Amino acid sequence: MASHTKSLQAYIYRVIHGQPICTEDSPALQKFLIFLASCRNMLKEIGFLNRLENPEGLRKIVDWLPYPLKLKRRELVDTIIQKQARDPNLMDITE
């Protein structure tokens, strides 16, 4: 469990302190999405998905995204809330 705790802290630190991705930096965006999927899988596996799947955690993740994707994400959130009557989650961002 100690190794999971260190991994968890490392993932959360990286999400919180990450730098925004430029619109034209496709390789950085791809790396970020892979990182995010790994993070989601690890947190789900150890039962700590709620550490990032909350409004503040999701906001910090969205802060990484280039501006056009932030707009797209806003539209997605509106759709999820209005048509699916639920809160957005980490899976919504990674997909």
JSON list of C-alpha atoms in Angstrom, two decimals:
[
{"chain": "A", "resi": 1, "resn": "MET", "atom": "CA", "xyz": [0.00, 0.00, 0.00]},
{"chain": "A", "resi": 2, "resn": "ALA", "atom": "CA", "xyz": [2.94, 2.36, 0.65]},
{"chain": "A", "resi": 3, "resn": "SER", "atom": "CA", "xyz": [3.95, 2.21, -3.01]},
{"chain": "A", "resi": 4, "resn": "HIS", "atom": "CA", "xyz": [0.35, 2.98, -4.00]},
{"chain": "A", "resi": 5, "resn": "THR", "atom": "CA", "xyz": [0.37, 5.99, -1.67]},
{"chain": "A", "resi": 6, "resn": "LYS", "atom": "CA", "xyz": [3.55, 7.33, -3.27]},
{"chain": "A", "resi": 7, "resn": "SER", "atom": "CA", "xyz": [2.14, 6.75, -6.75]},
{"chain": "A", "resi": 8, "resn": "LEU", "atom": "CA", "xyz": [-1.10, 8.43, -5.77]},
{"chain": "A", "resi": 9, "resn": "GLN", "atom": "CA", "xyz": [0.73, 11.45, -4.41]},
{"chain": "A", "resi": 10, "resn": "ALA", "atom": "CA", "xyz": [2.90, 11.65, -7.54]},
{"chain": "A", "resi": 11, "resn": "TYR", "atom": "CA", "xyz": [-0.11, 11.54, -9.86]},
{"chain": "A", "resi": 12, "resn": "ILE", "atom": "CA", "xyz": [-2.02, 14.15, -7.88]},
{"chain": "A", "resi": 13, "resn": "TYR", "atom": "CA", "xyz": [1.05, 16.41, -7.65]},
{"chain": "A", "resi": 14, "resn": "ARG", "atom": "CA", "xyz": [1.52, 16.18, -11.42]},
{"chain": "A", "resi": 15, "resn": "VAL", "atom": "CA", "xyz": [-2.13, 17.06, -12.06]},
{"chain": "A", "resi": 16, "resn": "ILE", "atom": "CA", "xyz": [-2.05, 20.01, -9.68]},
{"chain": "A", "resi": 17, "resn": "HIS", "atom": "CA", "xyz": [1.27, 21.43, -10.86]},
{"chain": "A", "resi": 18, "resn": "GLY", "atom": "CA", "xyz": [1.09, 20.66, -14.57]},
{"chain": "A", "resi": 19, "resn": "GLN", "atom": "CA", "xyz": [1.63, 23.26, -17.24]},
{"chain": "A", "resi": 20, "resn": "PRO", "atom": "CA", "xyz": [-1.10, 24.07, -19.76]},
{"chain": "A", "resi": 21, "resn": "ILE", "atom": "CA", "xyz": [-0.72, 22.47, -23.17]},
{"chain": "A", "resi": 22, "resn": "CYS", "atom": "CA", "xyz": [-0.44, 24.72, -26.22]},
{"chain": "A", "resi": 23, "resn": "THR", "atom": "CA", "xyz": [-3.07, 24.31, -28.91]},
{"chain": "A", "resi": 24, "resn": "GLU", "atom": "CA", "xyz": [-0.58, 23.19, -31.54]},
{"chain": "A", "resi": 25, "resn": "ASP", "atom": "CA", "xyz": [1.31, 20.74, -29.28]},
{"chain": "A", "resi": 26, "resn": "SER", "atom": "CA", "xyz": [-0.33, 17.45, -30.28]},
{"chain": "A", "resi": 27, "resn": "PRO", "atom": "CA", "xyz": [2.46, 15.24, -28.84]},
{"chain": "A", "resi": 28, "resn": "ALA", "atom": "CA", "xyz": [2.09, 16.89, -25.41]},
{"chain": "A", "resi": 29, "resn": "LEU", "atom": "CA", "xyz": [-1.67, 16.46, -25.52]},
{"chain": "A", "resi": 30, "resn": "GLN", "atom": "CA", "xyz": [-1.29, 12.79, -26.44]},
{"chain": "A", "resi": 31, "resn": "LYS", "atom": "CA", "xyz": [1.16, 12.26, -23.56]},
{"chain": "A", "resi": 32, "resn": "PHE", "atom": "CA", "xyz": [-1.23, 14.01, -21.21]},
{"chain": "A", "resi": 33, "resn": "LEU", "atom": "CA", "xyz": [-4.14, 11.78, -22.24]},
{"chain": "A", "resi": 34, "resn": "ILE", "atom": "CA", "xyz": [-2.03, 8.67, -21.72]},
{"chain": "A", "resi": 35, "resn": "PHE", "atom": "CA", "xyz": [-0.96, 9.98, -18.31]},
{"chain": "A", "resi": 36, "resn": "LEU", "atom": "CA", "xyz": [-4.58, 10.74, -17.43]},
{"chain": "A", "resi": 37, "resn": "ALA", "atom": "CA", "xyz": [-5.76, 7.26, -18.45]},
{"chain": "A", "resi": 38, "resn": "SER", "atom": "CA", "xyz": [-2.97, 5.70, -16.37]},
{"chain": "A", "resi": 39, "resn": "CYS", "atom": "CA", "xyz": [-3.87, 7.90, -13.45]},
{"chain": "A", "resi": 40, "resn": "ARG", "atom": "CA", "xyz": [-7.56, 7.02, -13.72]},
{"chain": "A", "resi": 41, "resn": "ASN", "atom": "CA", "xyz": [-6.79, 3.30, -13.90]},
{"chain": "A", "resi": 42, "resn": "MET", "atom": "CA", "xyz": [-4.43, 3.37, -10.93]},
{"chain": "A", "resi": 43, "resn": "LEU", "atom": "CA", "xyz": [-6.79, 5.42, -8.77]},
{"chain": "A", "resi": 44, "resn": "LYS", "atom": "CA", "xyz": [-9.70, 3.16, -9.65]},
{"chain": "A", "resi": 45, "resn": "GLU", "atom": "CA", "xyz": [-7.66, 0.05, -8.87]},
{"chain": "A", "resi": 46, "resn": "ILE", "atom": "CA", "xyz": [-6.78, 1.22, -5.36]},
{"chain": "A", "resi": 47, "resn": "GLY", "atom": "CA", "xyz": [-10.17, 2.78, -4.66]},
{"chain": "A", "resi": 48, "resn": "PHE", "atom": "CA", "xyz": [-9.12, 6.44, -4.67]},
{"chain": "A", "resi": 49, "resn": "LEU", "atom": "CA", "xyz": [-10.72, 7.69, -7.88]},
{"chain": "A", "resi": 50, "resn": "ASN", "atom": "CA", "xyz": [-12.62, 10.26, -5.81]},
{"chain": "A", "resi": 51, "resn": "ARG", "atom": "CA", "xyz": [-9.30, 12.07, -5.16]},
{"chain": "A", "resi": 52, "resn": "LEU", "atom": "CA", "xyz": [-9.51, 13.55, -8.66]},
{"chain": "A", "resi": 53, "resn": "GLU", "atom": "CA", "xyz": [-13.15, 12.93, -9.52]},
{"chain": "A", "resi": 54, "resn": "ASN", "atom": "CA", "xyz": [-14.45, 15.99, -7.73]},
{"chain": "A", "resi": 55, "resn": "PRO", "atom": "CA", "xyz": [-15.09, 19.52, -9.02]},
{"chain": "A", "resi": 56, "resn": "GLU", "atom": "CA", "xyz": [-11.68, 20.86, -7.95]},
{"chain": "A", "resi": 57, "resn": "GLY", "atom": "CA", "xyz": [-9.74, 17.88, -9.31]},
{"chain": "A", "resi": 58, "resn": "LEU", "atom": "CA", "xyz": [-11.57, 17.96, -12.63]},
{"chain": "A", "resi": 59, "resn": "ARG", "atom": "CA", "xyz": [-11.03, 21.71, -12.91]},
{"chain": "A", "resi": 60, "resn": "LYS", "atom": "CA", "xyz": [-7.28, 21.26, -12.43]},
{"chain": "A", "resi": 61, "resn": "ILE", "atom": "CA", "xyz": [-7.25, 18.62, -15.17]},
{"chain": "A", "resi": 62, "resn": "VAL", "atom": "CA", "xyz": [-9.19, 20.86, -17.54]},
{"chain": "A", "resi": 63, "resn": "ASP", "atom": "CA", "xyz": [-6.71, 23.67, -16.80]},
{"chain": "A", "resi": 64, "resn": "TRP", "atom": "CA", "xyz": [-4.10, 21.60, -18.68]},
{"chain": "A", "resi": 65, "resn": "LEU", "atom": "CA", "xyz": [-6.13, 21.60, -21.87]},
{"chain": "A", "resi": 66, "resn": "PRO", "atom": "CA", "xyz": [-5.66, 24.01, -24.77]},
{"chain": "A", "resi": 67, "resn": "TYR", "atom": "CA", "xyz": [-8.36, 26.66, -25.00]},
{"chain": "A", "resi": 68, "resn": "PRO", "atom": "CA", "xyz": [-10.35, 25.03, -27.87]},
{"chain": "A", "resi": 69, "resn": "LEU", "atom": "CA", "xyz": [-10.60, 21.80, -25.86]},
{"chain": "A", "resi": 70, "resn": "LYS", "atom": "CA", "xyz": [-11.70, 23.74, -22.78]},
{"chain": "A", "resi": 71, "resn": "LEU", "atom": "CA", "xyz": [-14.59, 25.11, -24.83]},
{"chain": "A", "resi": 72, "resn": "LYS", "atom": "CA", "xyz": [-15.44, 21.65, -26.11]},
{"chain": "A", "resi": 73, "resn": "ARG", "atom": "CA", "xyz": [-15.29, 20.31, -22.56]},
{"chain": "A", "resi": 74, "resn": "ARG", "atom": "CA", "xyz": [-17.73, 23.02, -21.43]},
{"chain": "A", "resi": 75, "resn": "GLU", "atom": "CA", "xyz": [-20.21, 21.91, -24.10]},
{"chain": "A", "resi": 76, "resn": "LEU", "atom": "CA", "xyz": [-19.75, 18.28, -23.02]},
{"chain": "A", "resi": 77, "resn": "VAL", "atom": "CA", "xyz": [-20.44, 19.16, -19.38]},
{"chain": "A", "resi": 78, "resn": "ASP", "atom": "CA", "xyz": [-23.62, 21.00, -20.35]},
{"chain": "A", "resi": 79, "resn": "THR", "atom": "CA", "xyz": [-24.78, 17.99, -22.35]},
{"chain": "A", "resi": 80, "resn": "ILE", "atom": "CA", "xyz": [-24.01, 15.54, -19.55]},
{"chain": "A", "resi": 81, "resn": "ILE", "atom": "CA", "xyz": [-25.80, 17.62, -16.93]},
{"chain": "A", "resi": 82, "resn": "GLN", "atom": "CA", "xyz": [-28.84, 18.40, -19.09]},
{"chain": "A", "resi": 83, "resn": "LYS", "atom": "CA", "xyz": [-29.37, 15.15, -21.00]},
{"chain": "A", "resi": 84, "resn": "GLN", "atom": "CA", "xyz": [-27.85, 12.52, -18.70]},
{"chain": "A", "resi": 85, "resn": "ALA", "atom": "CA", "xyz": [-28.74, 14.23, -15.40]},
{"chain": "A", "resi": 86, "resn": "ARG", "atom": "CA", "xyz": [-25.39, 13.44, -13.78]},
{"chain": "A", "resi": 87, "resn": "ASP", "atom": "CA", "xyz": [-22.14, 15.13, -12.90]},
{"chain": "A", "resi": 88, "resn": "PRO", "atom": "CA", "xyz": [-19.20, 14.80, -15.31]},
{"chain": "A", "resi": 89, "resn": "ASN", "atom": "CA", "xyz": [-16.38, 12.48, -14.31]},
{"chain": "A", "resi": 90, "resn": "LEU", "atom": "CA", "xyz": [-12.79, 11.67, -15.16]},
{"chain": "A", "resi": 91, "resn": "MET", "atom": "CA", "xyz": [-13.85, 9.18, -17.84]},
{"chain": "A", "resi": 92, "resn": "ASP", "atom": "CA", "xyz": [-15.71, 11.97, -19.66]},
{"chain": "A", "resi": 93, "resn": "ILE", "atom": "CA", "xyz": [-12.51, 14.02, -19.85]},
{"chain": "A", "resi": 94, "resn": "THR", "atom": "CA", "xyz": [-10.31, 11.17, -21.01]},
{"chain": "A", "resi": 95, "resn": "GLU", "atom": "CA", "xyz": [-12.71, 10.11, -23.72]}
]
